[in-house]
Short mmCIF file of N, CA and C in Angstrom, two decimals:
data_model
loop_
_atom_site.label_atom_id
_atom_site.label_comp_id
_atom_site.label_asym_id
_atom_site.label_seq_id
_atom_site.Cartn_x
_atom_site.Cartn_y
_atom_site.Cartn_z
N MET A 1 -80.84 20.10 24.05
CA MET A 1 -79.39 20.34 24.38
C MET A 1 -79.06 19.03 25.29
N SER A 2 -77.94 18.52 25.22
CA SER A 2 -77.65 17.09 25.66
C SER A 2 -77.40 17.24 27.43
N THR A 3 -77.67 16.70 28.24
CA THR A 3 -77.14 16.58 29.88
C THR A 3 -75.88 17.11 29.96
N SER A 4 -74.80 16.07 28.95
CA SER A 4 -73.55 16.68 29.28
C SER A 4 -73.15 18.01 29.04
N ILE A 5 -73.72 19.03 27.92
CA ILE A 5 -73.47 20.17 27.72
C ILE A 5 -74.11 20.97 29.02
N LYS A 6 -75.17 20.87 29.45
CA LYS A 6 -76.14 21.40 30.43
C LYS A 6 -75.06 21.48 31.60
N LEU A 7 -74.60 19.83 32.00
CA LEU A 7 -73.53 19.94 33.08
C LEU A 7 -72.47 20.85 32.75
N LEU A 8 -71.87 20.60 31.80
CA LEU A 8 -70.70 21.53 31.46
C LEU A 8 -70.99 23.08 31.72
N ASP A 9 -71.76 23.49 31.19
CA ASP A 9 -72.35 24.92 31.47
C ASP A 9 -72.61 25.34 33.00
N ALA A 10 -73.57 24.47 33.91
CA ALA A 10 -73.81 24.39 35.24
C ALA A 10 -72.28 24.77 35.76
N PHE A 11 -71.49 23.69 35.47
CA PHE A 11 -70.23 23.49 35.88
C PHE A 11 -69.16 24.75 36.00
N LYS A 12 -69.40 25.24 34.63
CA LYS A 12 -68.43 26.52 34.18
C LYS A 12 -69.35 27.93 35.05
N ALA A 13 -70.49 27.89 34.90
CA ALA A 13 -71.11 28.92 35.81
C ALA A 13 -71.01 29.02 37.17
N THR A 14 -70.95 27.92 37.74
CA THR A 14 -70.26 27.88 39.33
C THR A 14 -68.86 28.56 39.44
N PHE A 15 -68.13 28.73 38.48
CA PHE A 15 -66.90 29.34 38.67
C PHE A 15 -67.06 30.44 37.88
N GLY A 16 -67.88 31.21 37.83
CA GLY A 16 -68.29 32.53 37.34
C GLY A 16 -68.18 32.51 35.71
N GLY A 17 -68.32 31.51 34.92
CA GLY A 17 -68.30 31.33 33.58
C GLY A 17 -66.86 31.39 33.15
N LEU A 18 -66.25 30.23 33.46
CA LEU A 18 -64.93 29.75 33.02
C LEU A 18 -65.25 29.59 31.42
N SER A 19 -63.92 29.48 30.51
CA SER A 19 -64.06 29.21 29.26
C SER A 19 -64.13 27.77 29.20
N ASP A 20 -64.12 27.37 27.82
CA ASP A 20 -64.34 25.48 28.01
C ASP A 20 -62.86 25.15 27.84
N TYR A 21 -62.24 25.91 27.76
CA TYR A 21 -60.64 25.28 27.92
C TYR A 21 -60.10 25.36 29.33
N ALA A 22 -60.73 26.33 30.19
CA ALA A 22 -60.34 26.35 31.93
C ALA A 22 -61.11 25.26 32.17
N ALA A 23 -62.27 25.10 32.00
CA ALA A 23 -63.22 24.31 32.53
C ALA A 23 -62.43 22.71 32.28
N ALA A 24 -61.98 22.38 30.92
CA ALA A 24 -61.39 21.09 30.89
C ALA A 24 -60.23 21.08 31.41
N ARG A 25 -59.38 21.85 32.10
CA ARG A 25 -57.93 21.74 32.87
C ARG A 25 -58.50 21.93 34.05
N LYS A 26 -59.57 22.30 34.56
CA LYS A 26 -60.15 22.06 35.79
C LYS A 26 -60.74 20.51 36.16
N ILE A 27 -61.29 20.28 35.16
CA ILE A 27 -61.84 18.89 35.05
C ILE A 27 -60.73 17.68 34.91
N GLY A 28 -59.75 18.03 34.05
CA GLY A 28 -58.84 16.94 33.76
C GLY A 28 -58.76 16.45 32.45
N ILE A 29 -59.63 17.00 31.83
CA ILE A 29 -59.80 16.45 30.22
C ILE A 29 -59.03 17.49 29.38
N THR A 30 -59.35 16.98 28.14
CA THR A 30 -58.57 18.00 26.95
C THR A 30 -59.71 18.91 26.28
N GLN A 31 -59.32 20.05 25.64
CA GLN A 31 -60.12 20.55 25.23
C GLN A 31 -60.66 20.14 24.10
N GLN A 32 -60.03 19.19 23.47
CA GLN A 32 -60.70 18.18 22.35
C GLN A 32 -61.90 17.53 22.91
N SER A 33 -61.95 16.98 23.96
CA SER A 33 -62.91 16.26 24.56
C SER A 33 -64.23 17.16 24.95
N ILE A 34 -63.77 18.74 25.37
CA ILE A 34 -64.92 19.49 25.44
C ILE A 34 -65.63 19.98 24.12
N SER A 35 -64.97 19.76 22.98
CA SER A 35 -65.24 20.17 21.63
C SER A 35 -66.19 19.04 21.07
N GLN A 36 -65.70 17.84 21.30
CA GLN A 36 -66.33 16.74 21.12
C GLN A 36 -67.80 16.44 21.74
N ILE A 37 -68.02 17.13 23.03
CA ILE A 37 -69.33 17.19 23.76
C ILE A 37 -69.82 18.15 23.24
N ARG A 38 -69.44 19.21 22.92
CA ARG A 38 -70.05 20.31 22.53
C ARG A 38 -70.96 20.10 20.82
N ARG A 39 -70.23 18.99 20.26
CA ARG A 39 -70.71 18.83 19.03
C ARG A 39 -71.76 17.56 19.12
N GLY A 40 -71.74 16.77 20.21
CA GLY A 40 -72.55 15.69 20.37
C GLY A 40 -72.16 14.71 20.14
N ASP A 41 -70.94 14.41 19.80
CA ASP A 41 -69.93 13.33 19.18
C ASP A 41 -69.93 12.18 20.51
N ILE A 42 -69.52 13.02 21.81
CA ILE A 42 -69.29 12.03 22.78
C ILE A 42 -70.27 12.72 23.97
N LYS A 43 -70.37 12.27 25.24
CA LYS A 43 -70.98 12.74 26.37
C LYS A 43 -69.92 12.45 27.42
N PHE A 44 -70.09 12.93 28.45
CA PHE A 44 -69.37 12.65 29.68
C PHE A 44 -69.79 11.43 30.20
N SER A 45 -68.38 10.85 30.82
CA SER A 45 -68.53 9.62 31.51
C SER A 45 -69.65 9.86 32.89
N VAL A 46 -69.89 8.88 33.48
CA VAL A 46 -70.52 9.05 34.96
C VAL A 46 -69.54 9.44 35.95
N GLU A 47 -68.31 8.95 35.62
CA GLU A 47 -66.96 9.00 36.51
C GLU A 47 -66.92 10.69 36.49
N THR A 48 -66.49 11.24 34.90
CA THR A 48 -66.58 12.51 34.77
C THR A 48 -67.19 13.30 35.39
N ALA A 49 -68.49 13.07 35.16
CA ALA A 49 -69.78 13.94 35.94
C ALA A 49 -69.75 14.01 37.16
N LEU A 50 -69.54 13.09 37.89
CA LEU A 50 -69.44 12.73 39.66
C LEU A 50 -68.10 13.84 39.75
N LEU A 51 -67.20 13.59 39.28
CA LEU A 51 -66.03 14.48 39.59
C LEU A 51 -66.49 15.94 39.11
N MET A 52 -66.88 16.51 38.32
CA MET A 52 -67.36 17.81 38.16
C MET A 52 -68.40 18.21 39.13
N CYS A 53 -69.29 17.68 39.53
CA CYS A 53 -70.21 17.57 40.76
C CYS A 53 -69.22 17.64 42.03
N GLU A 54 -68.58 17.21 42.39
CA GLU A 54 -67.50 17.24 43.38
C GLU A 54 -67.09 18.60 43.48
N ILE A 55 -66.53 18.68 42.33
CA ILE A 55 -65.44 19.97 42.31
C ILE A 55 -66.23 21.33 42.49
N ALA A 56 -67.41 21.23 41.68
CA ALA A 56 -68.06 22.29 41.79
C ALA A 56 -69.58 22.56 42.93
N GLU A 57 -69.36 21.23 43.70
CA GLU A 57 -70.38 21.27 44.88
C GLU A 57 -71.70 21.52 44.25
N ILE A 58 -71.89 20.51 43.35
CA ILE A 58 -73.26 20.54 42.73
C ILE A 58 -73.91 19.12 43.27
N ALA A 59 -75.05 19.15 43.44
CA ALA A 59 -75.87 17.68 43.74
C ALA A 59 -75.67 17.01 42.41
N PRO A 60 -75.18 15.79 42.50
CA PRO A 60 -74.86 14.88 41.52
C PRO A 60 -76.28 13.94 41.08
N GLU A 61 -77.23 13.69 41.78
CA GLU A 61 -78.14 12.94 41.44
C GLU A 61 -79.16 13.13 40.54
N ASP A 62 -79.62 14.25 40.05
CA ASP A 62 -79.96 14.39 38.69
C ASP A 62 -79.55 14.26 37.56
N TRP A 63 -78.23 14.80 37.76
CA TRP A 63 -77.23 14.91 36.53
C TRP A 63 -76.68 13.62 36.24
N ILE A 64 -76.83 12.56 37.08
CA ILE A 64 -76.14 11.25 36.77
C ILE A 64 -77.47 10.31 36.22
N LEU A 65 -78.76 10.70 36.65
CA LEU A 65 -80.04 9.72 36.14
C LEU A 65 -80.05 10.40 34.79
N ASP A 66 -79.92 11.76 34.86
CA ASP A 66 -80.29 12.19 33.20
C ASP A 66 -79.14 11.70 32.05
N LEU A 67 -78.17 11.54 32.63
CA LEU A 67 -76.65 10.82 31.87
C LEU A 67 -77.32 9.52 31.32
N TYR A 68 -77.83 8.80 32.53
CA TYR A 68 -78.16 7.36 32.25
C TYR A 68 -79.50 7.47 31.27
N LEU A 69 -80.41 8.22 31.45
CA LEU A 69 -81.49 8.33 30.69
C LEU A 69 -81.11 8.41 29.28
N GLU A 70 -80.12 9.49 29.11
CA GLU A 70 -79.76 9.54 27.58
C GLU A 70 -79.24 8.35 26.95
N ARG A 71 -78.57 7.58 27.76
CA ARG A 71 -77.95 6.22 26.92
C ARG A 71 -78.95 5.19 27.18
N ALA A 72 -80.07 5.36 27.76
CA ALA A 72 -80.94 4.11 27.81
C ALA A 72 -81.29 3.39 26.30
N LYS A 73 -81.13 2.30 26.15
CA LYS A 73 -81.65 1.97 25.13
C LYS A 73 -82.80 1.20 24.83
N SER A 74 -83.40 1.18 25.73
CA SER A 74 -84.99 0.38 25.64
C SER A 74 -86.00 1.43 26.53
N ASP A 75 -87.38 1.37 26.07
CA ASP A 75 -88.44 2.07 26.78
C ASP A 75 -88.46 1.42 28.36
N LYS A 76 -88.07 0.42 28.24
CA LYS A 76 -88.26 -0.12 29.85
C LYS A 76 -87.05 0.66 30.73
N GLU A 77 -85.94 0.56 30.06
CA GLU A 77 -84.85 1.42 30.93
C GLU A 77 -85.06 2.80 30.97
N LYS A 78 -85.82 3.61 30.06
CA LYS A 78 -85.99 4.75 30.18
C LYS A 78 -87.20 5.07 31.25
N ASN A 79 -88.27 4.20 31.38
CA ASN A 79 -89.34 4.36 32.19
C ASN A 79 -88.80 3.98 33.64
N LEU A 80 -87.89 2.99 33.69
CA LEU A 80 -87.32 3.01 35.19
C LEU A 80 -86.49 4.21 35.67
N ILE A 81 -85.79 4.85 35.02
CA ILE A 81 -85.07 6.08 35.49
C ILE A 81 -86.06 6.99 35.71
N GLU A 82 -86.95 7.52 34.72
CA GLU A 82 -87.86 8.39 34.97
C GLU A 82 -88.78 8.24 36.41
N THR A 83 -88.85 7.09 36.89
CA THR A 83 -89.58 6.47 38.04
C THR A 83 -88.72 6.89 39.14
N LEU A 84 -87.52 6.74 38.82
CA LEU A 84 -86.43 6.98 39.88
C LEU A 84 -86.43 8.39 40.01
N LYS A 85 -86.50 9.33 39.06
CA LYS A 85 -86.47 10.58 39.25
C LYS A 85 -87.56 11.47 39.92
N HIS A 86 -88.68 11.15 39.46
CA HIS A 86 -90.23 11.40 40.08
C HIS A 86 -89.96 11.13 41.70
N ARG A 87 -89.46 9.72 41.94
CA ARG A 87 -89.29 9.24 43.61
C ARG A 87 -88.45 10.38 44.14
N MET A 88 -87.27 10.62 43.62
CA MET A 88 -86.48 11.52 44.50
C MET A 88 -86.99 13.00 44.28
N ALA A 89 -87.98 13.37 43.14
CA ALA A 89 -88.48 14.74 43.44
C ALA A 89 -89.44 14.98 44.55
N ALA A 90 -89.81 13.89 44.87
CA ALA A 90 -91.55 13.81 45.97
C ALA A 90 -90.96 13.78 47.23
#
C-alpha cells in the first residue's frame, strides 16, 4: 500500500472515519484526486501531505520521508532517506 493511501486512511481515522469525499473536501482537493490516489495513478504532493498533517495534528516527519522514499529514483537516494528515518527513530 502506498504512503499516500496510508496517510489518507490515517487522516480519515483522525476524524472518526470520514468518507473519501468528506476527506477530499476537508483537504481542498477533488474526489477524483482521491480516486486517482486510491488507484495508484498519483500520489499526494508534499505540500498536500503537510496540510493534511497540520489539519489532523499528525506528526509529518515520517510521512514526508516515506513520500520522498517512494519517489526516490536511485538506490543512493533511497539509502539516504532510510538513514534519515533511522536517525530520527533513535
